[in-house]
Short mmCIF file of C-alpha atoms in Angstrom, two decimals:
data_model
loop_
_atom_site.label_atom_id
_atom_site.label_comp_id
_atom_site.label_asym_id
_atom_site.label_seq_id
_atom_site.Cartn_x
_atom_site.Cartn_y
_atom_site.Cartn_z
CA MET A 187 73.46 88.39 88.73
CA LEU A 188 71.52 90.18 86.14
CA ASN A 189 69.66 91.82 88.94
CA SER A 190 72.58 93.44 90.25
CA TYR A 191 73.18 95.11 87.00
CA SER A 192 70.08 96.86 87.38
CA ALA A 193 69.95 100.59 86.34
CA LYS A 194 68.17 101.34 89.11
CA THR A 195 69.86 99.72 92.10
CA LYS A 196 71.43 102.59 94.16
CA VAL A 197 74.21 102.09 96.72
CA ASP A 198 72.66 101.66 100.26
CA PRO A 199 72.71 105.24 101.96
CA LYS A 200 74.55 103.80 105.19
CA ASP A 201 76.92 102.23 103.18
CA ALA A 202 77.02 105.99 100.81
CA LYS A 203 77.75 107.99 104.06
CA LEU A 204 80.72 105.59 105.02
CA SER A 205 81.91 105.83 101.34
CA MET A 206 81.78 110.01 101.23
CA ALA A 207 84.17 109.98 104.93
CA HIS A 208 86.50 108.24 102.81
CA PHE A 209 86.47 110.95 99.70
CA PHE A 210 86.26 113.82 102.01
CA VAL A 211 89.58 112.55 103.56
CA ALA A 212 90.86 111.50 99.85
CA PHE A 213 89.87 115.41 98.30
CA GLY A 214 91.18 117.07 102.23
CA ALA A 215 94.61 115.47 101.11
CA LEU A 216 94.22 116.12 97.57
CA ALA A 217 94.20 120.08 98.62
CA LEU A 218 96.88 119.75 100.98
CA GLY A 219 99.38 117.63 99.50
CA GLY A 220 98.69 119.41 95.88
CA LEU A 221 99.97 122.45 97.59
CA MET A 222 102.80 121.08 98.50
CA GLY A 223 103.33 119.83 94.96
CA LEU A 224 103.14 123.27 93.92
CA LEU A 225 105.92 124.52 96.75
CA GLN A 226 108.22 121.34 95.59
CA THR A 227 108.06 122.93 91.55
CA LEU A 228 108.39 126.55 92.60
CA VAL A 229 111.93 125.54 94.85
CA ARG A 230 112.93 123.32 92.19
CA SER A 231 112.93 126.43 89.49
CA GLY A 232 115.35 128.76 91.68
CA LYS A 233 112.81 131.69 91.84
CA PHE A 234 111.40 131.04 94.97
CA GLU A 235 112.14 130.26 98.52
CA LEU A 236 109.76 128.34 101.48
CA PRO A 237 108.77 130.88 104.07
CA LEU A 238 109.02 130.42 107.80
CA GLY A 239 111.54 128.37 107.73
CA ILE A 240 109.97 125.25 106.28
CA GLY A 241 112.21 123.00 104.51
CA TYR A 242 111.85 121.76 101.52
CA TYR A 243 112.43 117.87 102.54
CA GLN A 244 109.41 118.76 104.75
CA VAL A 245 107.58 119.47 101.91
CA LEU A 246 108.29 116.47 99.27
CA THR A 247 107.38 114.35 102.10
CA ALA A 248 104.36 115.13 102.63
CA HIS A 249 103.33 115.35 98.86
CA GLY A 250 104.28 112.05 98.60
CA VAL A 251 102.46 110.50 101.46
CA LEU A 252 99.34 112.79 101.26
CA MET A 253 98.92 112.28 97.72
CA GLY A 254 100.61 108.91 96.72
CA LEU A 255 99.28 107.02 100.04
CA VAL A 256 96.16 108.86 101.35
CA LEU A 257 94.99 110.07 98.73
CA THR A 258 94.79 107.05 96.75
CA THR A 259 94.30 104.55 99.70
CA PHE A 260 91.07 106.28 100.85
CA PHE A 261 89.71 107.52 97.38
CA ILE A 262 90.19 103.31 96.77
CA MET A 263 88.88 102.00 99.60
CA GLY A 264 85.63 104.71 99.32
CA PHE A 265 85.28 103.70 95.31
CA GLN A 266 85.47 99.75 95.79
CA TYR A 267 83.12 99.63 99.25
CA ALA A 268 80.30 101.31 97.04
CA ALA A 269 81.24 99.53 94.24
CA VAL A 270 80.27 96.22 96.61
CA SER A 271 77.42 97.43 97.52
CA ARG A 272 76.24 98.21 93.95
CA THR A 273 76.66 95.00 92.73
CA ALA A 274 77.24 92.69 95.71
CA GLY A 275 74.13 93.93 97.54
CA PRO A 276 74.48 96.38 100.50
CA HIS A 277 76.63 95.80 103.17
CA SER A 278 75.24 93.77 106.40
CA ASN A 279 75.57 95.83 109.95
CA ALA A 280 78.83 93.71 111.15
CA ALA A 281 80.38 94.68 107.47
CA ARG A 282 79.66 98.43 107.65
CA ARG A 283 81.12 98.44 111.38
CA THR A 284 84.15 96.76 110.39
CA GLY A 285 84.03 99.20 107.67
CA TRP A 286 83.69 102.39 109.96
CA ILE A 287 86.53 100.49 112.24
CA GLY A 288 88.99 100.43 109.23
CA PHE A 289 88.00 104.45 107.94
CA TRP A 290 88.89 105.86 111.83
CA LEU A 291 92.12 103.88 112.52
CA MET A 292 93.18 104.65 108.87
CA THR A 293 92.08 108.61 109.70
CA ALA A 294 93.83 108.10 113.38
CA GLY A 295 97.23 106.93 111.47
CA THR A 296 97.12 109.62 108.94
CA LEU A 297 96.39 112.60 111.08
CA MET A 298 99.50 110.79 113.67
CA SER A 299 101.82 110.55 110.34
CA GLY A 300 100.97 114.26 108.65
CA THR A 301 101.76 115.61 112.33
CA MET A 302 105.06 114.59 112.41
CA ILE A 303 105.75 115.65 108.79
CA LEU A 304 104.46 119.74 109.35
CA LEU A 305 106.75 119.30 112.56
CA ASN A 306 109.60 117.89 110.70
CA GLU A 307 110.09 115.16 112.93
CA ALA A 308 109.40 112.54 109.68
CA SER A 309 111.04 114.43 106.82
CA VAL A 310 112.02 111.36 105.72
CA LEU A 311 110.27 111.43 102.07
CA TYR A 312 107.28 109.21 100.47
CA THR A 313 109.66 106.04 100.61
CA PHE A 314 110.84 106.54 104.29
CA TYR A 315 114.07 105.10 103.15
CA ALA A 316 116.38 104.05 106.59
CA PRO A 317 118.75 105.01 107.82
CA LEU A 318 116.81 108.45 107.14
CA LYS A 319 115.08 108.08 110.49
CA ALA A 320 111.45 109.66 111.78
CA HIS A 321 109.53 109.94 114.87
CA TRP A 322 108.32 106.89 116.50
CA ILE A 323 104.78 108.34 115.91
CA PHE A 324 105.42 108.63 112.14
CA TYR A 325 105.68 105.27 112.28
CA LEU A 326 103.19 104.02 114.60
CA GLY A 327 100.98 105.77 112.09
CA LEU A 328 101.75 104.05 109.07
CA THR A 329 100.95 101.38 111.11
CA PHE A 330 97.54 102.15 111.88
CA VAL A 331 97.18 103.62 108.04
CA VAL A 332 97.87 99.65 106.68
CA VAL A 333 96.33 97.91 109.85
CA GLY A 334 92.61 99.92 108.93
CA SER A 335 92.96 99.80 105.40
CA TRP A 336 92.94 95.75 106.23
CA VAL A 337 90.29 96.15 108.34
CA ASP A 338 88.25 98.33 105.52
CA GLY A 339 89.45 95.64 103.23
CA ALA A 340 87.72 93.07 105.51
CA ALA A 341 84.22 94.52 105.01
CA GLN A 342 84.37 94.42 100.94
CA ILE A 343 85.35 90.52 101.30
CA MET A 344 82.67 89.71 103.74
CA THR A 345 79.74 91.19 101.75
CA TYR A 346 81.51 89.25 98.85
CA ALA A 347 81.51 86.07 100.69
CA LYS A 348 77.93 86.33 101.58
CA TRP A 349 76.92 86.92 98.17
CA ARG A 350 79.26 83.42 97.40
CA LYS A 351 77.04 81.70 100.01
CA ASN A 352 74.10 83.05 98.79
CA ASN A 353 74.78 82.32 95.57
CA PRO A 354 76.38 78.84 95.29
CA GLY A 355 77.66 78.13 91.49
CA LYS A 356 77.47 81.78 89.78
CA PRO A 357 80.13 83.61 89.04
CA SER A 358 80.24 86.67 91.29
CA PRO A 359 79.49 90.75 89.93
CA LEU A 360 82.59 91.74 87.95
CA LEU A 361 83.10 94.30 90.02
CA SER A 362 82.91 92.95 93.47
CA PHE A 363 85.43 90.40 92.14
CA MET A 364 87.47 93.44 91.11
CA ALA A 365 87.30 95.09 94.45
CA VAL A 366 88.09 91.71 95.97
CA ILE A 367 91.28 91.07 93.92
CA ASN A 368 92.58 94.87 94.53
CA THR A 369 92.21 94.05 97.97
CA VAL A 370 93.77 90.75 98.30
CA MET A 371 96.60 91.54 96.45
CA TRP A 372 96.81 94.88 99.05
CA ILE A 373 96.73 93.00 102.19
CA VAL A 374 99.52 90.04 100.79
CA ALA A 375 101.80 93.16 99.62
CA THR A 376 101.56 95.57 102.68
CA ILE A 377 102.36 92.60 105.12
CA GLY A 378 106.23 93.16 103.32
CA VAL A 379 105.54 97.28 104.63
CA ALA A 380 104.19 96.29 108.00
CA ALA A 381 107.25 94.24 108.44
CA THR A 382 109.62 96.19 108.12
CA VAL A 383 107.61 99.07 110.32
CA LEU A 384 106.79 97.10 113.04
CA PHE A 385 109.98 94.86 113.33
CA GLN A 386 112.47 97.21 112.49
CA LEU A 387 111.95 100.94 111.68
CA LEU A 388 109.32 101.58 115.04
CA PRO A 389 112.19 99.81 117.50
CA TRP A 390 114.49 101.41 116.15
CA SER A 391 112.75 104.81 116.25
CA LEU A 392 112.27 104.34 119.66
CA GLY A 393 115.74 103.47 120.75
CA LEU A 394 115.54 99.59 121.69
CA VAL A 395 117.33 98.69 119.29
CA ASP A 396 120.63 100.92 118.02
CA ARG A 397 121.14 99.66 114.33
CA VAL A 398 118.77 99.00 111.14
CA ASP A 399 119.38 96.59 108.17
CA VAL A 400 119.15 98.96 105.56
CA LEU A 401 118.98 96.65 102.55
CA VAL A 402 115.99 94.45 104.79
CA SER A 403 114.15 97.35 104.97
CA ARG A 404 114.15 98.66 101.72
CA THR A 405 113.60 95.02 100.45
CA LEU A 406 110.42 95.02 102.50
CA PHE A 407 109.50 98.42 101.35
CA TRP A 408 110.00 97.50 97.61
CA TYR A 409 108.23 94.12 97.96
CA PHE A 410 105.26 96.30 99.17
CA GLY A 411 106.16 99.21 96.78
CA HIS A 412 105.36 97.87 93.28
CA PRO A 413 102.24 96.14 94.17
CA LEU A 414 101.59 99.99 95.24
CA VAL A 415 101.40 100.74 92.17
CA TYR A 416 98.93 97.99 90.91
CA PHE A 417 96.61 98.85 93.98
CA TRP A 418 96.46 102.34 92.48
CA LEU A 419 95.80 100.97 89.09
CA LEU A 420 93.32 98.33 89.51
CA PRO A 421 90.42 100.27 90.62
CA ALA A 422 91.08 102.55 87.05
CA TYR A 423 91.02 99.04 85.21
CA MET A 424 87.62 98.19 87.13
CA CYS A 425 86.24 101.45 85.59
CA TRP A 426 87.70 101.44 82.16
CA TYR A 427 86.57 97.64 81.96
CA ALA A 428 82.99 97.55 84.06
CA ILE A 429 82.20 100.86 83.53
CA ILE A 430 82.36 103.12 81.03
CA PRO A 431 81.08 100.21 78.50
CA LYS A 432 77.72 101.40 80.08
CA ILE A 433 78.52 104.91 80.02
CA ILE A 434 79.09 105.01 75.91
CA GLY A 435 76.33 102.63 75.65
CA GLY A 436 77.94 99.62 74.96
CA LYS A 437 78.64 96.40 76.14
CA ILE A 438 81.96 94.60 78.33
CA PHE A 439 83.88 93.07 75.67
CA SER A 440 84.47 89.98 77.71
CA ASP A 441 83.59 89.26 81.64
CA SER A 442 86.06 86.54 81.21
CA LEU A 443 88.87 87.86 79.97
CA ALA A 444 88.46 90.92 82.20
CA ARG A 445 88.88 88.47 85.36
CA LEU A 446 91.66 86.46 84.07
CA SER A 447 93.72 90.10 83.65
CA PHE A 448 92.78 91.01 87.09
CA ILE A 449 94.15 87.66 88.32
CA LEU A 450 97.29 87.93 86.29
CA PHE A 451 98.04 91.63 87.76
CA LEU A 452 97.52 89.45 91.72
CA LEU A 453 99.88 86.99 90.54
CA PHE A 454 102.64 89.14 88.88
CA SER A 455 102.30 92.34 90.53
CA ILE A 456 104.50 91.37 93.96
CA PRO A 457 107.42 89.38 93.42
CA VAL A 458 108.92 92.30 91.72
CA GLY A 459 110.32 94.18 93.79
CA PHE A 460 113.89 93.80 92.50
CA HIS A 461 113.61 95.88 89.35
CA HIS A 462 113.44 98.93 92.07
CA GLN A 463 116.57 98.20 93.64
CA LEU A 464 118.83 97.27 90.14
CA THR A 465 121.39 99.32 91.49
CA GLU A 466 121.71 98.26 95.27
CA PRO A 467 124.18 96.01 95.90
CA GLY A 468 124.04 92.64 98.86
CA ILE A 469 121.36 91.08 96.03
CA ASP A 470 122.54 88.59 93.39
CA PRO A 471 122.19 89.75 90.16
CA ALA A 472 120.40 86.24 89.40
CA TRP A 473 117.52 87.14 91.43
CA LYS A 474 117.24 90.54 89.95
CA PHE A 475 116.93 88.92 86.39
CA LEU A 476 114.08 86.67 87.44
CA GLN A 477 112.41 89.27 88.81
CA VAL A 478 112.58 91.68 85.82
CA VAL A 479 111.34 88.73 83.75
CA LEU A 480 108.19 88.29 86.08
CA THR A 481 107.90 92.13 85.59
CA PHE A 482 107.51 91.86 82.02
CA MET A 483 104.78 89.73 82.51
CA VAL A 484 102.66 92.24 84.04
CA VAL A 485 102.71 93.48 80.12
CA ILE A 486 100.39 91.13 79.38
CA PRO A 487 97.12 92.07 81.09
CA SER A 488 97.94 95.54 80.30
CA LEU A 489 97.87 94.60 76.86
CA MET A 490 94.84 92.64 77.15
CA THR A 491 92.75 95.33 78.92
CA ALA A 492 94.04 97.85 75.94
CA PHE A 493 92.64 95.23 73.72
CA SER A 494 89.54 94.49 75.42
CA LEU A 495 88.96 98.31 75.51
CA PHE A 496 89.15 99.14 72.53
CA ALA A 497 87.13 96.19 71.18
CA THR A 498 84.46 97.75 73.30
CA PHE A 499 85.01 100.96 71.96
CA GLU A 500 85.38 99.61 67.84
CA ARG A 501 81.88 97.73 68.61
CA TYR A 502 80.13 100.87 69.78
CA GLY A 503 81.37 102.82 66.40
CA ARG A 504 80.29 100.34 63.84
CA SER A 505 76.79 99.89 65.95
CA LYS A 506 76.76 103.06 65.45
CA GLY A 507 77.36 103.33 62.02
CA ALA A 508 81.14 104.39 61.83
CA LYS A 509 83.02 102.96 59.10
CA GLY A 510 86.87 102.84 58.75
CA LEU A 511 89.75 102.25 60.55
CA PHE A 512 88.90 104.99 63.26
CA GLY A 513 85.78 105.90 62.33
CA TRP A 514 84.52 104.75 65.90
CA PHE A 515 86.70 107.59 67.12
CA LYS A 516 84.34 110.11 66.35
CA VAL A 517 80.74 108.64 67.94
CA LEU A 518 82.63 108.51 71.28
CA PRO A 519 80.51 111.04 73.79
CA TRP A 520 83.69 113.33 74.11
CA ASN A 521 80.73 115.90 75.74
CA ASP A 522 80.14 113.27 78.59
CA ALA A 523 82.70 113.99 81.21
CA ARG A 524 81.74 110.31 83.01
CA PHE A 525 83.88 109.42 79.83
CA THR A 526 86.42 111.65 78.41
CA VAL A 527 87.74 112.28 81.70
CA PRO A 528 89.12 108.73 82.21
CA PHE A 529 89.91 108.41 78.37
CA MET A 530 92.53 111.05 78.44
CA GLY A 531 93.78 108.99 81.47
CA MET A 532 93.99 105.97 79.63
CA ALA A 533 95.31 107.67 76.38
CA SER A 534 98.12 108.71 79.31
CA PHE A 535 99.11 105.19 80.55
CA ILE A 536 100.46 104.43 76.89
CA PRO A 537 103.86 106.69 77.27
CA ALA A 538 103.61 105.80 80.80
CA GLY A 539 103.44 101.91 80.06
CA ALA A 540 106.41 102.45 78.06
CA GLY A 541 108.60 104.22 80.51
CA GLY A 542 107.75 101.56 82.84
CA ILE A 543 109.59 99.18 80.97
CA ILE A 544 112.81 101.91 80.17
CA ASN A 545 112.60 101.65 83.82
CA ALA A 546 112.83 97.57 84.41
CA SER A 547 115.11 96.97 81.79
CA ASN A 548 118.55 96.29 83.75
CA GLN A 549 121.00 98.45 81.15
CA MET A 550 118.43 101.54 80.46
CA ASP A 551 117.30 101.72 84.34
CA GLN A 552 121.23 102.20 84.68
CA VAL A 553 120.75 105.53 82.99
CA VAL A 554 117.33 106.91 84.70
CA HIS A 555 117.98 105.13 87.67
CA ASN A 556 118.30 108.02 90.25
CA THR A 557 117.37 110.95 87.97
CA ILE A 558 113.88 113.08 87.71
CA TRP A 559 113.01 110.67 84.60
CA VAL A 560 111.38 108.38 87.24
CA THR A 561 109.67 111.13 89.07
CA GLY A 562 108.13 112.33 85.80
CA HIS A 563 107.22 108.50 85.03
CA PHE A 564 105.51 108.38 88.31
CA HIS A 565 103.49 111.47 87.06
CA LEU A 566 101.92 110.08 83.74
CA THR A 567 101.13 106.65 85.96
CA ALA A 568 99.63 107.49 89.20
CA ALA A 569 98.86 111.38 89.03
CA THR A 570 97.46 111.18 85.33
CA SER A 571 96.13 107.69 84.40
CA VAL A 572 95.26 106.96 87.92
CA VAL A 573 94.07 110.39 89.53
CA LEU A 574 92.44 111.76 85.95
CA THR A 575 90.43 108.14 86.57
CA PHE A 576 89.51 108.80 90.00
CA PHE A 577 88.40 112.21 88.96
CA GLY A 578 86.10 110.51 86.27
CA ILE A 579 84.19 108.60 88.92
CA SER A 580 84.12 111.27 91.19
CA TYR A 581 82.12 113.17 88.45
CA TRP A 582 79.08 110.62 89.09
CA LEU A 583 79.90 108.63 91.96
CA VAL A 584 79.59 111.50 94.22
CA PRO A 585 76.30 112.77 93.45
CA HIS A 586 75.09 109.26 93.20
CA LEU A 587 76.38 108.53 96.74
CA THR A 588 74.49 112.35 97.99
CA GLY A 589 71.26 111.81 96.56
CA ARG A 590 72.51 114.61 93.88
CA LYS A 591 72.96 115.47 90.03
CA LEU A 592 75.37 115.82 87.49
CA THR A 593 74.85 119.13 85.94
CA LYS A 594 75.92 120.50 82.45
CA ALA A 595 78.10 122.90 84.00
CA MET A 596 79.57 120.55 86.02
CA ASN A 597 80.09 118.13 83.47
CA LYS A 598 81.75 120.81 81.36
CA LEU A 599 83.84 122.19 84.35
CA GLY A 600 85.01 118.26 84.70
CA ILE A 601 86.02 118.05 81.09
CA ILE A 602 88.04 121.81 81.85
CA GLN A 603 89.81 120.21 84.49
CA ALA A 604 91.02 117.27 82.88
CA TRP A 605 92.49 119.59 79.80
CA VAL A 606 93.99 121.59 82.20
CA TRP A 607 95.75 118.72 84.43
CA PHE A 608 96.65 117.33 81.28
CA ILE A 609 98.18 120.41 79.62
CA GLY A 610 100.04 120.90 83.60
CA MET A 611 101.53 117.30 82.90
CA ALA A 612 102.53 117.27 79.46
CA PHE A 613 104.97 120.78 80.55
CA MET A 614 105.74 119.10 83.99
CA SER A 615 106.53 115.42 83.70
CA GLY A 616 107.48 116.21 80.17
CA ALA A 617 110.44 118.33 81.43
CA MET A 618 111.11 116.06 84.36
CA HIS A 619 111.58 112.82 81.22
CA ILE A 620 113.87 115.34 79.33
CA GLN A 621 115.88 116.67 82.53
CA GLY A 622 116.23 113.14 83.48
CA LEU A 623 117.88 111.94 80.59
CA LEU A 624 120.42 115.26 80.80
CA GLY A 625 121.40 113.28 84.57
CA GLY A 626 119.28 115.81 87.10
CA PRO A 627 118.70 114.00 90.05
CA ARG A 628 115.55 113.28 91.74
CA ARG A 629 114.43 113.96 95.51
CA SER A 630 116.97 117.04 95.04
CA SER A 631 115.79 120.61 96.59
CA PHE A 632 117.48 123.19 93.68
CA SER A 633 121.34 123.78 93.29
CA THR A 634 123.69 124.45 90.49
CA TYR A 635 126.52 122.38 91.86
CA GLY A 636 129.32 125.45 92.06
CA ASP A 637 127.83 126.44 88.78
CA SER A 638 128.84 123.41 86.80
CA GLN A 639 127.65 123.84 83.15
CA GLN A 640 125.61 120.23 83.60
CA ALA A 641 123.39 121.40 86.41
CA LEU A 642 122.59 125.00 84.55
CA ASP A 643 121.48 123.33 81.59
CA TRP A 644 118.78 121.73 83.80
CA ILE A 645 117.38 124.91 84.71
CA PRO A 646 114.94 125.53 81.97
CA TYR A 647 113.53 122.31 82.30
CA GLN A 648 112.78 123.22 85.99
CA ILE A 649 111.39 126.58 85.48
CA ALA A 650 109.36 124.27 82.87
CA GLN A 651 108.01 122.25 85.55
CA ALA A 652 107.04 125.18 87.89
CA VAL A 653 104.88 126.10 84.90
CA GLY A 654 103.58 122.61 84.77
CA GLY A 655 103.12 122.19 88.35
CA THR A 656 101.08 126.00 88.38
CA ILE A 657 98.97 124.36 85.87
CA LEU A 658 98.23 121.53 87.75
CA PHE A 659 97.26 123.25 90.87
CA LEU A 660 94.82 125.47 89.29
CA GLY A 661 93.36 121.74 87.80
CA ILE A 662 93.28 120.65 91.84
CA ILE A 663 91.23 123.98 92.82
CA LEU A 664 88.67 122.88 89.86
CA VAL A 665 88.50 119.46 91.18
CA LEU A 666 88.17 120.53 94.13
CA ILE A 667 85.05 123.14 93.07
CA ILE A 668 83.73 120.41 91.40
CA PHE A 669 83.77 117.79 94.49
CA ILE A 670 82.53 120.21 97.18
CA ASN A 671 79.47 121.44 94.52
CA LEU A 672 78.82 117.90 93.59
CA ALA A 673 78.80 116.87 97.30
CA PHE A 674 76.66 120.06 99.09
CA PHE A 675 75.20 121.68 96.44
CA ALA A 676 74.45 120.20 93.26
CA PRO A 677 70.22 120.07 92.89
CA LYS A 678 68.37 116.79 94.22
CA GLY A 679 68.02 113.76 91.76
CA ASP A 680 69.29 110.33 90.72
CA GLU A 681 72.66 110.14 89.47
CA GLU A 682 73.60 106.48 87.89
CA PHE A 683 75.87 104.30 88.72
CA PRO A 684 77.13 102.86 85.64
CA VAL A 685 77.70 99.12 86.07
CA GLY A 686 78.30 97.26 81.87
CA VAL A 687 76.89 93.87 81.32
CA ALA A 688 78.95 91.48 79.05
CA GLU A 689 78.02 91.41 75.04
CA ASN A 690 77.80 87.85 75.12
CA LEU A 691 75.49 86.97 77.98
CA GLU A 692 75.74 83.19 77.17
CA GLU A 693 79.02 83.21 78.40
CA LYS A 694 79.62 82.22 81.72
CA ALA A 695 83.30 83.20 84.04
CA PRO A 696 84.25 79.80 84.44
CA MET A 697 84.12 78.97 88.22
CA VAL A 698 87.87 78.49 88.92
CA PHE A 699 88.46 82.11 88.64
CA GLU A 700 86.50 82.16 92.02
CA ASN A 701 88.73 79.43 93.04
CA TRP A 702 91.00 81.35 95.81
CA LYS A 703 92.83 78.54 97.32
CA LEU A 704 94.58 77.36 94.01
CA TRP A 705 95.07 81.80 92.99
CA LEU A 706 96.21 82.39 97.23
CA GLY A 707 98.47 79.22 96.62
CA ILE A 708 100.39 80.17 93.39
CA THR A 709 100.74 84.11 94.31
CA ALA A 710 102.52 82.53 97.40
CA ALA A 711 104.54 80.25 95.87
CA LEU A 712 105.59 82.90 93.47
CA ILE A 713 106.40 85.02 96.06
CA LEU A 714 108.45 82.32 97.70
CA PHE A 715 110.05 81.02 94.72
CA ALA A 716 111.10 84.98 94.19
CA TYR A 717 112.04 85.96 97.66
CA THR A 718 113.22 83.25 100.61
CA ILE A 719 116.80 82.55 98.99
CA PRO A 720 117.76 86.02 98.12
CA PHE A 721 116.52 87.02 101.88
CA ILE A 722 118.39 84.10 103.11
CA ASP A 723 121.32 85.08 101.60
CA ILE A 724 120.71 89.00 102.56
CA ILE A 725 120.36 88.35 106.13
CA GLN A 726 123.32 86.11 106.40
CA ASN A 727 125.64 88.23 104.35
CA ALA A 728 124.37 91.51 106.94
CA PRO A 729 126.84 94.20 107.41
CA PRO A 730 126.23 95.25 111.07
CA GLY A 731 123.66 98.09 110.33
CA SER A 732 123.30 101.96 109.99
CA LYS A 733 122.56 104.38 113.42
CA GLY A 734 119.76 106.68 112.61
CA PHE A 735 120.38 109.86 110.52
CA LYS A 736 118.22 113.20 110.63
CA THR A 737 119.67 115.12 107.79
CA TRP A 738 116.93 118.07 107.62
#
């Protein structure tokens, strides 16, 4: 196990090639999706109109799909594939072929869905809620993306399984264990979205059936939609737990605590979708309450993570002679983009997590549910905590994979980029939160609603969002410059793939953590408990269903 953590270990060049292929698609999605986001905020300010007959909801759908699904899924799969190769050993030829098949399936699906969005044949927003109806190619493309991600994830599981077979009775490398937990959670969660697309939306869009059950479709989407958030978040946690300690020169506070927190995310992130449907008729309130309780269980591994991280920082600081309650804060390596950029993501997660508790609380959710507050929360969690950490990972991982070095100039530009992003998001997300409390709706283009005074009061906040969106787009330009430099132009060299070791090397992680039958069994039991009876009730008491609508 310790050999796999050697600082000299590199990702196999053949594995690096596949990881980089994922990153090229991810950063391409960032460029196009970021432009769509900028256009949205400019339109919502009331000071700009889209040219060439481009529709607002066309742009909104492209932004959500490219940033929320394409950027994240490709980056995560590329990162996890490299992390497993680095810690569990090079992937076999069979696993590598599996990974490439998954990558090309995902890429083909992305091109199919993206083309339909750009042709205005799929302006159904990021959640593609029925009865909004898209072209069948859009739904088939989504199916390819999901199935491709399963195949991509299978490559990681194959290499993990090979390591387990060759090292019986030993706990697997921490990063590989975390990657597999996240992949398994993703596969279980995406069964919901695959089911609604394959059995409802695809036949409906092909005209094989006339109507669709909207509540069934929405329930299956949110069975997937909330664990999707943790699918984004857990790779950031992988960096925070296992990589940041090595970067700062410290140790992982507890290997076992890190593993336990990931298992708790697997258990409690899936049977909670009803907290996105608290205002939805047709679902018994008792089942909504149960899933809200399960939602708050996810707070536990989040607080475990916060404790572990700050224990690592404080112990490192004390080892450097730091005194007082916060003396350790001063000795952290603030001039190292590999640390500072993810740390800013961590700091953003404090208000983001607090907003999540509000969204999941039945009474408070009534106030903010269909307002732009939710969009502001989303941009603090996914677009700040997660994305800033992803940027920080790319600053050392891309040169590691391409055989180049993170130069002082790029390191400094990375820190500048993070501050630009942080400031832009403070403007945009802050204004969204306030406008949401004033009743401003989400998913809506600019409107004064007949010069209603309430709507006119929102306009200053919408202008602030445009200012923030413009600053964020500058941040995207900066990160693309850094990515292109590190991929093609930085000087040749060896950039470390940092992997931390536990503070107490004698502490052996309990093998029960690797008992997949146990954890998958509990996960399945929780899902069946949370969904079986309400789902039967939804189907038995279903209305006739809805015909499709193409609104835009």
